[in-house]
C-alpha cells in the first residue's frame, strides 16, 4: 500500500501528532545544503594544501570572485565570510547613517547589520504579492535623517527595483539590495547583482549556492569596490599601511573551493529546485486555503525556497496547527520570518507600536510556511508531503479540535 493510499484510509489518530508512527523515518529539513560532488572539492582542497595558502585573497578566492562577478553581470565582486558582515561593510562603505528604510519581513540580519553600527532601521511594509518592500510605502517614511534604502529579494523574488531606484534618485539616497536569497536569479533578463549601488549575496550552507559560510558584495562602482576591499581587510593598503578603519571580512580558500565546485553544478540545482517547485504547485493546487507563492513574469528565480501561504479563513486550518502536525511527521517546515523583525528584540522595544503600520508584513508572518526542497529531497517525498497537507486540510475540524492552541514552539534541536 502506498503512503498516498494509507493517508486516504488513515484515521486522524494515526497522525504522529496523536501518537502514530511518523510519515518519515528521518527529518526532512528546509535548507539542506546543495552539495557538489565530494571529489571536486577534494581536488581543490589538495591544491590548497600543496600551496599552503589558506586565506587572504588566495587563488581560489580570486577565481571565485571572477566567477561570481561574471554570473551576476557586474564589474566587481568581493567575497566575504558571510552576508551579515557583507551587509555591515556595504552599509558602512556607502556611508549610510541616521535612518535606513528596510522591509519588516526579512531575516533579522538585514536590520541587525544597521543597528550594529548605530543606524536606525525604519521598518517598511511589504507588497503582499511579491513579499518584498512596497515602494509605495517607502516615500512616506523618508525623513531628514534618512540616508538609504535596503531592498531584500526575498525567496529569490526580486524587489520592485525600478521604483526603488527612482525613489533613491529623487531623494538622493543610497540603495543597497540584500540579495542573500537571489544568487543566480534575474529580473527582466538582467542578473541580480547590478541593481542599486551594490548587492550582497549569501553563500551560507542553507543557500542556493554555498561556501559553507560566505557571501559576496557585488557592484559596478570602482571607487566603492576599492573601499569595500579595504574595509574587509582591516583598511590595509600595503604590508604596514592602514588608511581607514576596517574589519576582517575575508573569505577563506576552502570556502571559495566549495563555491567553485558548487558553481559547476548550478544549472542542475536550479533544474532540481524548479521540478520540486512545480510538483508542489501542482500537488497543492486544489487544497483550499493553501497557496504556493508564485513568481512574477519578470523573475527568473533559482527556486531555492518553496513558500506557502496558509489562509485559515479559506481552508479552515491555521498555519501553526499545520506546522505542528508536519513537525510530528518529521517534515521540519519553517515559518520564516515569524514573528517579523519588528517584533524581535531590540526592535520590539525600540520601535513600540510600529506593527500598526505594517499590516501586510503582520498578516504574512502568520501565514507563511516554507517547505523542504533542494537536492536532498525526492519527488516521492514531495508527493507524500502534499498528500499529508491535503489530508490535514480535509480533516481540519477534528485536528483543530484535538490540538490545544497553547502555542506550538519549534525546537531548534530537531536535527
Ligand atoms: N539576509 C537574508 C534575507 C537572509 O535570509 C540571511 C540569512 C542573511 C541576510 C544573512 O546571511 P548569512 O550571514 O547567514 O550569510 C538560516 C541561515 O543560517 C541564514 O543564513 C539564512 N538567512 C536563514 C534564512 O536561514 P536558521 O536560523 O534558519 O538556520 P538553521 O540552523 O535553523 O538551519 C536551517 C536548516 O538547515 C536546519 O534545520 C537544517 C539545515 N542545515 C543547516 C545547516 C547550517 C543543514 O542541513 N546543514 C547545515 O550545515 O538560519
mmCIF file of C-alpha atoms in Angstrom, residues 75-76 78 219-229:
data_model
loop_
_atom_site.group_PDB
_atom_site.id
_atom_site.type_symbol
_atom_site.label_atom_id
_atom_site.label_comp_id
_atom_site.label_asym_id
_atom_site.label_seq_id
_atom_site.Cartn_x
_atom_site.Cartn_y
_atom_site.Cartn_z
ATOM 1 C CA UNK A 75 32.494 44.523 -12.687
ATOM 2 C CA UNK A 76 33.422 43.820 -9.081
ATOM 3 C CA UNK A 78 34.383 40.990 -3.134
ATOM 4 C CA UNK A 219 28.901 46.387 -7.591
ATOM 5 C CA UNK A 220 29.764 48.249 -10.788
ATOM 6 C CA UNK A 221 31.184 51.201 -8.864
ATOM 7 C CA UNK A 222 35.013 51.201 -8.970
ATOM 8 C CA UNK A 223 35.570 53.534 -6.015
ATOM 9 C CA UNK A 224 33.047 51.714 -3.874
ATOM 10 C CA UNK A 225 34.676 48.350 -4.706
ATOM 11 C CA UNK A 226 38.068 49.699 -3.628
ATOM 12 C CA UNK A 227 36.574 50.926 -0.384
ATOM 13 C CA UNK A 228 34.958 47.534 0.253
ATOM 14 C CA UNK A 229 38.248 45.700 -0.338
#
